[in-house]
Coordinates of C-alpha atoms in Angstrom, one line a residue:
M1 CA 221.2 -33.5 253.8
G2 CA 220.0 -35.6 250.8
G3 CA 216.8 -36.6 252.7
A4 CA 216.0 -33.1 253.8
S5 CA 216.3 -31.7 250.3
L6 CA 214.1 -34.4 248.8
A7 CA 211.5 -33.8 251.4
S8 CA 211.5 -30.1 250.7
Q9 CA 211.0 -30.7 247.0
Q10 CA 208.1 -33.0 247.6
G11 CA 206.6 -30.5 250.0
G12 CA 206.9 -27.8 247.4
K13 CA 205.1 -29.9 244.8
M14 CA 202.4 -30.9 247.2
G15 CA 202.0 -27.3 248.4
R16 CA 201.3 -26.0 244.7
P17 CA 197.6 -25.7 243.9
T18 CA 196.4 -27.7 240.9
D19 CA 194.1 -26.3 238.2
P20 CA 191.0 -28.5 238.1
S21 CA 190.3 -27.4 234.3
S22 CA 193.8 -28.5 233.1
T23 CA 194.2 -31.9 231.6
P24 CA 197.3 -34.0 231.8
A25 CA 199.5 -33.7 228.8
P26 CA 200.1 -36.8 226.7
V27 CA 203.2 -38.8 227.2
G28 CA 206.2 -37.5 225.3
T29 CA 204.8 -33.9 225.0
T30 CA 205.2 -30.8 227.0
A31 CA 202.1 -28.8 228.0
E32 CA 202.3 -25.1 227.2
P33 CA 199.9 -22.4 228.5
G34 CA 197.3 -21.0 226.0
L35 CA 194.4 -22.2 223.8
I36 CA 196.4 -22.6 220.5
P37 CA 199.2 -24.6 222.1
D38 CA 196.7 -26.9 223.7
L39 CA 194.9 -27.5 220.4
I40 CA 198.3 -28.2 218.7
A41 CA 199.2 -30.5 221.5
R42 CA 196.0 -32.5 221.1
I43 CA 196.6 -33.1 217.3
P44 CA 198.3 -36.5 217.0
W45 CA 200.5 -35.3 214.0
P46 CA 204.2 -34.8 214.0
R47 CA 205.4 -31.2 214.1
W48 CA 206.8 -31.2 210.5
A49 CA 203.3 -32.2 209.2
L50 CA 201.7 -29.3 211.0
I51 CA 204.2 -26.9 209.5
T52 CA 203.6 -28.2 206.0
V53 CA 199.8 -27.8 206.3
A54 CA 200.2 -24.3 207.7
A55 CA 202.5 -23.3 204.8
A56 CA 200.1 -24.7 202.2
A57 CA 197.2 -22.8 203.8
G58 CA 199.2 -19.6 203.7
V59 CA 200.0 -20.1 200.0
L60 CA 196.4 -20.7 199.2
I61 CA 195.3 -17.6 201.0
V62 CA 197.9 -15.4 199.3
S63 CA 196.8 -16.8 195.9
C64 CA 193.1 -16.0 196.6
L65 CA 194.1 -12.4 197.5
L66 CA 196.1 -12.0 194.3
C67 CA 193.1 -13.2 192.2
V68 CA 190.8 -10.8 193.9
C69 CA 193.2 -7.9 193.2
C70 CA 193.5 -8.8 189.5
C71 CA 189.8 -9.0 189.0
C72 CA 189.4 -5.6 190.6
R73 CA 192.0 -4.1 188.3
R74 CA 190.3 -5.5 185.2
H75 CA 186.9 -4.1 186.2
G76 CA 188.5 -0.8 186.8
R77 CA 190.1 -0.7 183.4
K78 CA 186.9 -1.7 181.4
K79 CA 184.9 1.3 182.7
P80 CA 187.1 4.0 181.1
R81 CA 187.3 2.0 177.8
D82 CA 183.5 1.9 177.6
K83 CA 183.3 5.6 178.1
V84 CA 185.9 6.2 175.3
A85 CA 184.0 3.9 172.9
V86 CA 180.8 5.9 173.5
G87 CA 182.6 9.1 172.9
L88 CA 184.0 7.9 169.6
G89 CA 180.6 6.7 168.5
S90 CA 179.1 10.0 169.1
A91 CA 182.0 11.8 167.3
R92 CA 181.7 9.4 164.3
S93 CA 178.1 10.1 163.9
S94 CA 178.8 13.8 163.5
T95 CA 181.7 13.5 161.1
T96 CA 181.3 13.6 157.3
T97 CA 182.4 10.7 155.1
H98 CA 184.9 12.9 153.4
L99 CA 187.0 13.1 156.5
V100 CA 186.5 9.7 158.1
Q101 CA 186.0 6.5 156.2
P102 CA 183.4 4.4 158.1
E103 CA 183.8 0.7 158.6
V104 CA 181.5 -1.8 157.0
G105 CA 180.3 -3.0 160.4
N106 CA 179.3 0.5 161.3
V107 CA 177.5 1.1 158.1
E108 CA 175.5 -2.2 158.5
S109 CA 174.5 -1.2 162.1
N110 CA 173.0 2.1 160.7
P111 CA 170.1 1.0 158.5
G112 CA 169.3 4.7 157.6
G113 CA 172.8 5.5 156.2
P114 CA 174.0 4.8 152.7
Q115 CA 175.4 1.4 151.9
Q116 CA 179.1 1.1 151.2
W117 CA 180.4 -1.2 148.4
G118 CA 184.1 -0.9 149.1
R119 CA 186.9 1.1 147.7
L120 CA 189.3 0.6 144.7
Q121 CA 192.8 1.9 144.3
L122 CA 194.0 2.4 140.8
S123 CA 196.6 4.5 138.9
L124 CA 196.2 6.3 135.6
Q125 CA 199.0 7.4 133.1
Y126 CA 198.5 8.7 129.6
D127 CA 201.2 8.7 127.0
S128 CA 200.5 11.3 124.3
G129 CA 203.2 9.9 122.1
S130 CA 201.7 6.4 121.8
Q131 CA 198.2 7.6 122.5
Q132 CA 197.7 5.0 125.2
I133 CA 196.3 5.1 128.7
R134 CA 197.7 2.8 131.3
V135 CA 195.3 1.7 133.9
G136 CA 196.9 0.1 137.0
L137 CA 194.6 -1.9 139.2
K138 CA 196.2 -2.0 142.6
Q139 CA 193.8 -3.4 145.2
A140 CA 190.2 -3.3 146.6
V141 CA 189.1 -3.2 150.2
D142 CA 185.9 -3.7 152.2
L143 CA 183.9 -5.4 149.4
R144 CA 180.5 -6.8 150.3
A145 CA 179.8 -10.5 149.8
R146 CA 176.4 -10.8 148.1
G147 CA 176.2 -14.6 148.0
P148 CA 176.0 -17.2 150.9
G149 CA 178.9 -16.8 153.3
D150 CA 181.1 -13.9 154.2
T151 CA 183.6 -14.2 151.4
A152 CA 183.9 -14.0 147.6
D153 CA 186.2 -14.7 144.7
P154 CA 186.5 -11.2 143.2
Y155 CA 188.0 -10.1 140.0
A156 CA 187.9 -6.8 138.0
C157 CA 186.8 -6.1 134.5
V158 CA 188.1 -2.8 132.9
S159 CA 186.7 -1.2 129.8
L160 CA 186.2 2.2 128.1
S161 CA 182.8 3.7 127.1
T162 CA 184.1 4.4 123.6
Q163 CA 185.4 0.9 123.1
P164 CA 182.7 -1.5 124.5
G165 CA 184.2 -4.6 122.9
H166 CA 187.7 -4.1 124.3
R167 CA 188.1 -5.0 128.0
H168 CA 190.6 -6.5 130.4
E169 CA 189.9 -9.0 133.1
T170 CA 192.1 -9.6 136.1
K171 CA 192.9 -12.9 137.8
A172 CA 190.3 -14.0 140.4
H173 CA 191.4 -14.1 144.0
R174 CA 189.9 -16.9 146.1
G175 CA 188.2 -16.4 149.4
T176 CA 188.8 -12.7 150.1
L177 CA 187.0 -9.4 150.3
N178 CA 190.3 -7.4 150.1
P179 CA 191.9 -8.6 146.9
V180 CA 195.3 -7.3 145.7
F181 CA 195.3 -7.3 141.9
D182 CA 198.5 -5.5 141.0
E183 CA 197.8 -5.7 137.2
T184 CA 198.1 -3.1 134.4
C185 CA 196.2 -2.9 131.1
C186 CA 196.5 -0.4 128.2
F187 CA 193.9 1.2 125.9
R188 CA 194.7 3.1 122.7
I189 CA 192.7 6.3 122.6
P190 CA 193.3 9.6 120.7
P191 CA 193.6 12.8 122.8
A192 CA 190.5 14.2 121.1
E193 CA 188.4 11.3 122.5
L194 CA 189.5 11.7 126.1
P195 CA 186.8 14.3 127.1
Q196 CA 184.0 12.0 125.9
T197 CA 185.5 8.7 127.4
T198 CA 184.5 7.2 130.7
L199 CA 186.6 4.5 132.4
Q200 CA 184.4 1.7 133.7
V201 CA 185.6 -0.8 136.3
R202 CA 183.3 -3.7 137.4
L203 CA 184.1 -6.0 140.2
L204 CA 182.5 -9.4 140.1
D205 CA 182.4 -12.6 142.2
S206 CA 183.6 -15.6 140.2
R207 CA 181.2 -18.5 140.2
C208 CA 182.1 -21.9 138.6
F209 CA 178.6 -23.2 137.9
S210 CA 176.4 -20.0 138.0
Q211 CA 176.3 -16.5 136.7
H212 CA 179.0 -14.2 138.1
E213 CA 177.7 -11.9 140.8
P214 CA 178.5 -8.2 140.5
L215 CA 180.1 -6.7 143.7
G216 CA 180.5 -3.0 142.8
E217 CA 181.3 -0.6 139.9
L218 CA 183.2 2.5 139.2
S219 CA 182.6 5.1 136.4
L220 CA 185.4 7.6 136.0
P221 CA 185.1 10.4 133.4
L222 CA 188.5 10.9 131.9
G223 CA 187.7 14.4 130.8
A224 CA 187.5 15.6 134.4
I225 CA 191.0 14.2 135.3
D226 CA 194.4 15.8 134.7
L227 CA 196.3 13.1 132.9
R228 CA 199.5 15.1 132.5
H229 CA 200.8 13.4 135.6
V230 CA 200.7 9.8 137.0
L231 CA 197.7 9.6 139.4
E232 CA 197.2 6.9 142.0
L233 CA 194.0 7.4 144.0
W234 CA 191.4 5.6 146.0
H235 CA 187.9 5.6 144.6
Q236 CA 184.6 4.7 146.3
L237 CA 182.7 1.9 144.4
G238 CA 179.1 2.3 143.5
P239 CA 176.3 -0.2 143.6
P240 CA 176.2 -2.9 141.0
G241 CA 174.1 -2.3 137.9
T242 CA 175.0 1.3 137.3
T243 CA 177.1 0.3 134.2
K244 CA 175.5 -1.7 131.4
A245 CA 177.5 -4.7 130.4
E246 CA 177.6 -5.9 126.8
Q247 CA 175.5 -9.0 126.5
T248 CA 177.4 -11.3 124.2
G249 CA 176.5 -14.6 125.9
E250 CA 178.4 -17.1 128.0
L251 CA 179.9 -20.5 127.3
C252 CA 180.4 -23.4 129.8
F253 CA 183.0 -26.0 129.2
S254 CA 185.5 -28.2 131.1
L255 CA 189.2 -28.8 130.6
Q256 CA 191.3 -31.8 131.5
Y257 CA 195.0 -32.5 130.8
V258 CA 197.1 -35.6 131.4
P259 CA 200.8 -34.7 131.3
G260 CA 202.0 -38.3 130.9
S261 CA 200.1 -39.0 127.7
G262 CA 199.6 -35.4 126.6
R263 CA 195.9 -35.7 126.2
L264 CA 194.0 -32.4 126.4
T265 CA 190.2 -33.0 126.6
V266 CA 187.7 -30.2 126.0
V267 CA 184.0 -30.9 126.9
V268 CA 181.7 -28.2 125.5
L269 CA 178.6 -28.3 127.8
E270 CA 176.2 -25.4 127.1
A271 CA 175.8 -21.8 126.3
R272 CA 173.4 -19.1 127.5
G273 CA 172.5 -15.5 127.0
L274 CA 172.8 -15.6 123.2
S275 CA 170.8 -13.3 121.0
P276 CA 167.3 -14.7 120.3
G277 CA 167.7 -13.8 116.6
L278 CA 170.5 -16.4 116.1
A279 CA 169.7 -19.7 114.5
E280 CA 171.4 -23.1 114.8
P281 CA 174.3 -22.1 117.1
Y282 CA 177.3 -24.4 117.4
V283 CA 180.8 -24.2 118.9
K284 CA 184.2 -24.4 117.1
V285 CA 187.2 -25.6 119.2
Q286 CA 190.5 -24.5 117.7
L287 CA 194.0 -25.4 118.9
M288 CA 196.9 -23.1 117.9
L289 CA 200.7 -23.5 118.4
N290 CA 203.0 -20.5 118.3
Q291 CA 200.2 -18.2 117.0
R292 CA 199.4 -20.6 114.1
K293 CA 196.3 -22.6 113.5
W294 CA 197.0 -26.2 114.3
K295 CA 193.8 -28.3 114.5
R296 CA 190.1 -27.6 115.0
R297 CA 186.8 -29.4 115.7
K298 CA 183.2 -28.3 116.0
T299 CA 180.0 -29.4 117.7
S300 CA 176.7 -30.2 116.0
A301 CA 174.3 -27.3 115.6
R302 CA 171.2 -26.7 117.9
K303 CA 168.1 -25.3 116.3
S304 CA 166.0 -22.4 117.5
T305 CA 167.4 -21.8 121.0
A306 CA 169.4 -19.1 122.8
T307 CA 170.5 -21.6 125.5
P308 CA 171.9 -24.6 123.5
Y309 CA 173.1 -27.7 125.3
F310 CA 175.9 -29.6 123.6
N311 CA 177.8 -32.0 126.0
E312 CA 180.3 -33.0 123.3
A313 CA 184.0 -33.9 124.1
F314 CA 187.1 -33.4 122.0
T315 CA 190.6 -34.7 122.6
F316 CA 193.9 -33.2 121.4
L317 CA 197.3 -34.6 121.8
V318 CA 199.7 -31.9 123.2
P319 CA 203.1 -32.9 124.6
F320 CA 203.9 -31.4 127.9
S321 CA 206.9 -29.5 126.4
Q322 CA 204.5 -27.6 124.2
I323 CA 201.6 -27.0 126.6
Q324 CA 202.8 -23.4 127.4
S325 CA 203.0 -22.6 123.7
V326 CA 199.4 -23.6 122.9
D327 CA 196.4 -21.3 122.6
L328 CA 192.9 -22.8 122.9
V329 CA 190.1 -20.9 121.2
L330 CA 186.4 -21.7 121.6
A331 CA 184.1 -19.7 119.3
V332 CA 180.3 -19.7 119.2
W333 CA 179.0 -19.6 115.6
A334 CA 175.4 -19.1 114.4
R335 CA 173.4 -18.3 111.3
G336 CA 172.3 -14.7 111.6
L337 CA 169.6 -12.7 109.9
R338 CA 171.5 -12.7 106.6
L339 CA 171.5 -16.5 106.5
R340 CA 175.3 -16.6 106.8
N341 CA 177.3 -18.3 109.6
A342 CA 179.2 -15.8 111.6
P343 CA 181.1 -15.9 114.9
V344 CA 179.1 -14.6 117.9
G345 CA 181.9 -14.5 120.4
K346 CA 185.1 -16.2 121.4
V347 CA 187.1 -17.3 124.4
V348 CA 190.9 -17.7 124.5
L349 CA 192.7 -19.8 127.0
G350 CA 196.4 -20.4 127.4
A351 CA 199.6 -18.9 128.8
R352 CA 198.9 -15.7 126.9
A353 CA 195.3 -15.3 128.2
S354 CA 194.3 -13.0 131.1
G355 CA 191.6 -12.9 133.7
Q356 CA 189.2 -15.8 134.1
P357 CA 190.5 -17.8 131.0
L358 CA 194.0 -17.7 132.4
Q359 CA 192.8 -18.8 135.8
H360 CA 190.9 -21.7 134.2
W361 CA 194.0 -22.7 132.3
A362 CA 196.1 -22.6 135.5
D363 CA 193.6 -24.6 137.4
M364 CA 193.7 -27.3 134.7
L365 CA 197.5 -27.6 134.9
A366 CA 197.4 -27.5 138.7
H367 CA 194.8 -30.3 139.0
A368 CA 196.1 -32.8 136.4
R369 CA 193.9 -35.6 135.3
R370 CA 190.8 -33.9 136.8
P371 CA 188.2 -32.0 134.7
V372 CA 187.8 -28.3 135.7
T373 CA 184.5 -26.7 134.6
Q374 CA 183.7 -23.0 134.4
W375 CA 181.5 -20.4 132.7
H376 CA 183.2 -17.8 130.5
R377 CA 181.8 -14.6 128.9
L378 CA 182.2 -14.4 125.2
Q379 CA 184.5 -11.7 123.8
P380 CA 183.9 -9.9 120.5
P381 CA 185.5 -11.9 117.7
R382 CA 187.4 -8.9 116.2
D383 CA 189.2 -8.2 119.5
V384 CA 190.2 -11.8 120.0
D385 CA 191.6 -12.0 116.5
Q386 CA 193.6 -8.9 117.0
A387 CA 195.0 -10.1 120.4
L388 CA 196.0 -13.4 118.9
A389 CA 197.7 -11.9 115.8
L390 CA 197.2 -15.1 113.8
Q391 CA 199.8 -16.2 111.4
P392 CA 199.2 -18.5 108.3
R393 CA 198.0 -22.0 109.0
L394 CA 200.7 -24.3 110.4
H395 CA 200.7 -27.9 109.1
L396 CA 202.3 -30.1 111.7
P397 CA 201.6 -33.8 112.3
L398 CA 200.1 -34.4 115.7
P399 CA 201.6 -37.2 117.8
G400 CA 199.7 -40.4 117.2
S401 CA 197.6 -39.0 114.3

């Protein structure tokens, strides 16, 4: 029985026709019918490696498909946005400036349109009892930088047409075209003078070693405004140069303070813009403590020049505990047409000052032991004396003197 069954099996194998195109499978593998199984059988890699490669290829293909889908979506979204932008541009060109405030970039792109100098927000309040008008400078936006670069150090100067010598300067704001002032100043004016008075606001770019550059101006007739209520409005600034500024001259000097030794050094450098009719101008440097005259010095006179150069230094000993109670006054004096020496203009610095002088004083205290140089416009002497409210001379011994 066993021999017959073995012979039948061998006969069956020999009777099966063999495929001449088939190749014998390698040892240890099982040949499966089909092209892909034959290719897999020929790769001398283990099965787990083949599965890993196939999975990685699948992940790569899926990632590529996702990237293609994302790109298609982005291109599909940009097309409607471009269409909307074109529609807004056409609508803006047909809208008046009273309804839509154009942006600075749009104004620059249209060379035929009017130039914009920015806007100013201020508040007005008139008190008939005290006959004072309160001008609140809030902020300015979209100013135009006129110097190199795309920024400025703006500050505002407020005055009235009927009081050219009385003005208020705000603090300078560094590196911005949208300054927030948040300052208030007061002017005494009778009700009968309101219809003939114009409020003048000039915005300037502060420069340390050159003339301050005007950025924009605003002229607001008070007679055309209802001052019975508090007003807070935005106003469009006009081009610089529409308001004539009072030419009283400028003075350049440096300040240096050493807190340890209490040494306050004032270096008077030069002046410019003085009246040509003045002769032998010189500078008086006066130090006051608690609104009383304390000590003073003066430079030598310069003959026959409207731009005198001094370069003279003066040192005062001021303890650090008294530095906030001190006022520093620099006054330009000259011999006028009547052959008498008279003050041409003054500058006050200290904790009670405002505008550029206050900023210069703060920079001196913030940068101890370092000289800080700046130009200052001269103020009318009468206004400075009234603001200081000087008391009789104070006789106090200086430390070390």
